[in-house]
Amino acid sequence: SIMANGILKVGEITTSSGSGNITIGSGVTVNVNRPAFTATKSNTSQQTLTDNAITKITFDAEVFDTDSAFDLSNDKFTVPTNQGGKYLFNVQVQDYDAEANLTDRRLFLYKNGSALYRNQTSEDADTDRTVVTTQLNVIDDASAGDYYEIYYQGNTSDSGTFLLPDSTNGMYFSGHKLGA
């Protein structure tokens, strides 16, 4: 065994299988894969939401999904095997109420079927805003198999319905694993 001090310059380091973790001496493990995804919802897949009902948001496209971990058939991201750790999630929802009667909005990040984080926006019923954008940005400590979904609730002063989204680029759910 030869030991030398100095700088090692390489263009690429990979495992013998081409994916997975690399162990660098003394048990230091570097995870070279960082799952990341962005799912979107266009105005061609609008949802009609009922007053004050907590409703799961559906998505109709993926911009990218490095580990095929976001499932469009059930609108959830599942942490891949061996990819537990801290994840940053970003969500944006744009609602539309033609009568401008939405007074309260609640955007939820659900984890394993239960509300984990919430962003609430409240305003007077007479603000005359037909379109409002709500965002949620959080970091969560996730384990392999944990799953995340987005829910939304709007309270209208006239008990009417409203739509998600208003525009093609108004809604997304994205996430990625942070460094160790």
Short mmCIF file of C-alpha atoms in Angstrom, two decimals:
data_model
loop_
_atom_site.label_atom_id
_atom_site.label_comp_id
_atom_site.label_asym_id
_atom_site.label_seq_id
_atom_site.Cartn_x
_atom_site.Cartn_y
_atom_site.Cartn_z
CA SER A 1 0.00 0.00 0.00
CA ILE A 2 1.40 3.37 -1.06
CA MET A 3 0.39 6.56 0.72
CA ALA A 4 1.01 10.00 -0.68
CA ASN A 5 0.01 13.50 0.24
CA GLY A 6 -1.26 15.80 -2.47
CA ILE A 7 -4.21 16.69 -4.65
CA LEU A 8 -6.14 14.09 -6.62
CA LYS A 9 -7.75 15.54 -9.74
CA VAL A 10 -10.31 13.41 -11.56
CA GLY A 11 -13.11 14.05 -14.02
CA GLU A 12 -15.48 11.42 -12.63
CA ILE A 13 -15.68 8.94 -9.78
CA THR A 14 -18.27 6.18 -9.92
CA THR A 15 -18.96 2.83 -8.31
CA SER A 16 -18.13 -0.35 -10.16
CA SER A 17 -21.85 -0.79 -10.89
CA GLY A 18 -22.22 2.81 -12.13
CA SER A 19 -24.60 3.93 -9.37
CA GLY A 20 -25.06 3.92 -5.62
CA ASN A 21 -22.79 5.04 -2.81
CA ILE A 22 -19.02 5.34 -2.79
CA THR A 23 -17.09 4.58 0.42
CA ILE A 24 -13.90 6.57 0.87
CA GLY A 25 -11.62 5.08 3.51
CA SER A 26 -12.44 4.94 7.23
CA GLY A 27 -16.13 4.31 6.48
CA VAL A 28 -16.91 7.74 4.99
CA THR A 29 -19.76 7.19 2.54
CA VAL A 30 -20.62 9.63 -0.21
CA ASN A 31 -24.06 9.30 -1.76
CA VAL A 32 -23.60 10.24 -5.40
CA ASN A 33 -27.30 10.07 -6.27
CA ARG A 34 -29.56 12.91 -5.19
CA PRO A 35 -33.21 12.25 -6.06
CA ALA A 36 -34.98 15.30 -7.50
CA PHE A 37 -38.34 15.91 -9.18
CA THR A 38 -40.72 18.60 -10.38
CA ALA A 39 -44.37 17.86 -11.16
CA THR A 40 -46.68 20.47 -12.66
CA LYS A 41 -50.37 21.08 -13.20
CA SER A 42 -51.62 22.92 -16.26
CA ASN A 43 -54.88 24.77 -16.74
CA THR A 44 -55.98 21.94 -19.04
CA SER A 45 -56.26 19.72 -15.96
CA GLN A 46 -58.10 22.18 -13.70
CA GLN A 47 -59.67 20.88 -10.52
CA THR A 48 -62.92 22.27 -9.17
CA LEU A 49 -62.66 22.49 -5.40
CA THR A 50 -65.59 22.61 -2.99
CA ASP A 51 -65.84 25.27 -0.31
CA ASN A 52 -63.85 24.39 2.83
CA ALA A 53 -62.97 20.83 1.69
CA ILE A 54 -59.38 19.60 2.02
CA THR A 55 -58.65 18.20 -1.46
CA LYS A 56 -55.63 16.34 -2.81
CA ILE A 57 -54.04 18.15 -5.74
CA THR A 58 -53.51 16.19 -8.93
CA PHE A 59 -50.59 16.84 -11.28
CA ASP A 60 -50.52 16.17 -15.01
CA ALA A 61 -46.85 16.34 -16.03
CA GLU A 62 -43.31 15.90 -14.79
CA VAL A 63 -40.58 18.33 -15.80
CA PHE A 64 -38.01 15.80 -14.53
CA ASP A 65 -37.85 12.89 -12.09
CA THR A 66 -34.31 11.54 -11.63
CA ASP A 67 -35.33 8.37 -9.76
CA SER A 68 -38.87 7.82 -11.10
CA ALA A 69 -40.04 8.48 -7.54
CA PHE A 70 -42.97 10.80 -8.34
CA ASP A 71 -46.00 8.81 -9.44
CA LEU A 72 -48.44 10.77 -11.61
CA SER A 73 -51.07 8.04 -11.21
CA ASN A 74 -51.40 8.77 -7.48
CA ASP A 75 -49.82 12.26 -7.31
CA LYS A 76 -47.22 11.49 -4.69
CA PHE A 77 -43.46 11.43 -4.23
CA THR A 78 -42.03 8.37 -2.48
CA VAL A 79 -38.49 8.46 -1.08
CA PRO A 80 -36.49 5.79 -2.97
CA THR A 81 -34.74 2.85 -1.29
CA ASN A 82 -31.43 3.87 0.34
CA GLN A 83 -32.25 7.57 -0.20
CA GLY A 84 -33.39 8.66 3.23
CA GLY A 85 -32.16 12.04 4.48
CA LYS A 86 -33.16 15.67 4.44
CA TYR A 87 -35.32 16.83 1.53
CA LEU A 88 -36.28 20.34 0.46
CA PHE A 89 -39.84 20.55 -0.89
CA ASN A 90 -41.22 23.53 -2.81
CA VAL A 91 -44.90 23.91 -3.66
CA GLN A 92 -46.82 26.62 -5.45
CA VAL A 93 -50.58 26.67 -5.96
CA GLN A 94 -52.58 29.21 -7.89
CA ASP A 95 -56.33 29.36 -7.34
CA TYR A 96 -59.08 31.15 -9.25
CA ASP A 97 -62.46 32.27 -7.95
CA ALA A 98 -64.45 34.22 -10.54
CA GLU A 99 -66.52 35.85 -7.78
CA ALA A 100 -63.40 36.79 -5.74
CA ASN A 101 -64.95 35.29 -2.60
CA LEU A 102 -62.05 33.15 -1.31
CA THR A 103 -61.23 34.39 2.18
CA ASP A 104 -58.94 31.66 3.55
CA ARG A 105 -56.54 29.32 1.81
CA ARG A 106 -54.57 26.46 3.30
CA LEU A 107 -51.79 24.69 1.43
CA PHE A 108 -50.69 21.40 3.02
CA LEU A 109 -47.70 19.10 2.63
CA TYR A 110 -48.82 15.65 3.72
CA LYS A 111 -46.36 12.96 4.83
CA ASN A 112 -47.50 9.34 4.93
CA GLY A 113 -51.16 10.37 4.83
CA SER A 114 -51.12 13.11 7.50
CA ALA A 115 -50.68 16.87 7.36
CA LEU A 116 -47.07 17.76 8.13
CA TYR A 117 -46.80 21.46 7.22
CA ARG A 118 -49.33 24.14 6.32
CA ASN A 119 -49.29 27.65 4.89
CA GLN A 120 -52.42 29.69 5.51
CA THR A 121 -53.44 32.90 3.76
CA SER A 122 -56.41 34.95 4.95
CA GLU A 123 -58.03 38.10 3.58
CA ASP A 124 -61.28 40.03 3.57
CA ALA A 125 -63.98 38.82 1.21
CA ASP A 126 -64.13 42.19 -0.53
CA THR A 127 -60.54 42.34 -1.82
CA ASP A 128 -61.72 41.56 -5.37
CA ARG A 129 -58.76 39.28 -6.09
CA THR A 130 -59.80 36.47 -8.38
CA VAL A 131 -56.33 34.85 -8.55
CA VAL A 132 -54.03 34.19 -5.59
CA THR A 133 -50.73 32.28 -5.47
CA THR A 134 -49.72 30.43 -2.29
CA GLN A 135 -46.33 28.83 -1.66
CA LEU A 136 -44.81 26.40 0.85
CA ASN A 137 -41.08 25.68 1.18
CA VAL A 138 -39.93 23.21 3.85
CA ILE A 139 -37.15 20.80 4.74
CA ASP A 140 -38.10 17.42 6.18
CA ASP A 141 -36.09 14.48 7.45
CA ALA A 142 -37.32 11.54 5.37
CA SER A 143 -36.82 7.80 5.42
CA ALA A 144 -36.96 5.44 2.45
CA GLY A 145 -40.61 4.65 1.71
CA ASP A 146 -42.00 7.90 3.17
CA TYR A 147 -44.41 9.54 0.75
CA TYR A 148 -45.46 13.15 0.25
CA GLU A 149 -48.63 14.66 -1.25
CA ILE A 150 -50.11 18.13 -1.64
CA TYR A 151 -53.56 19.14 -0.38
CA TYR A 152 -55.44 22.44 -0.62
CA GLN A 153 -58.40 23.97 1.17
CA GLY A 154 -60.23 27.17 0.35
CA ASN A 155 -62.99 28.87 2.28
CA THR A 156 -65.35 31.07 0.25
CA SER A 157 -67.70 33.70 1.68
CA ASP A 158 -70.46 32.49 -0.69
CA SER A 159 -69.95 28.71 -0.13
CA GLY A 160 -69.14 28.44 -3.85
CA THR A 161 -66.58 26.41 -5.76
CA PHE A 162 -63.24 27.61 -7.15
CA LEU A 163 -60.59 26.33 -9.56
CA LEU A 164 -56.95 25.16 -9.47
CA PRO A 165 -54.94 26.42 -11.32
CA ASP A 166 -55.51 29.66 -13.14
CA SER A 167 -52.58 29.37 -15.56
CA THR A 168 -50.33 26.74 -17.09
CA ASN A 169 -47.25 27.79 -15.09
CA GLY A 170 -49.00 28.55 -11.80
CA MET A 171 -48.65 25.21 -10.01
CA TYR A 172 -45.80 22.87 -9.18
CA PHE A 173 -44.55 20.41 -6.57
CA SER A 174 -40.81 19.88 -6.51
CA GLY A 175 -38.28 18.37 -4.17
CA HIS A 176 -34.72 17.20 -3.92
CA LYS A 177 -32.46 15.48 -1.44
CA LEU A 178 -30.00 17.78 0.25
CA GLY A 179 -26.31 16.99 0.81
CA ALA A 180 -25.28 14.87 3.76
#
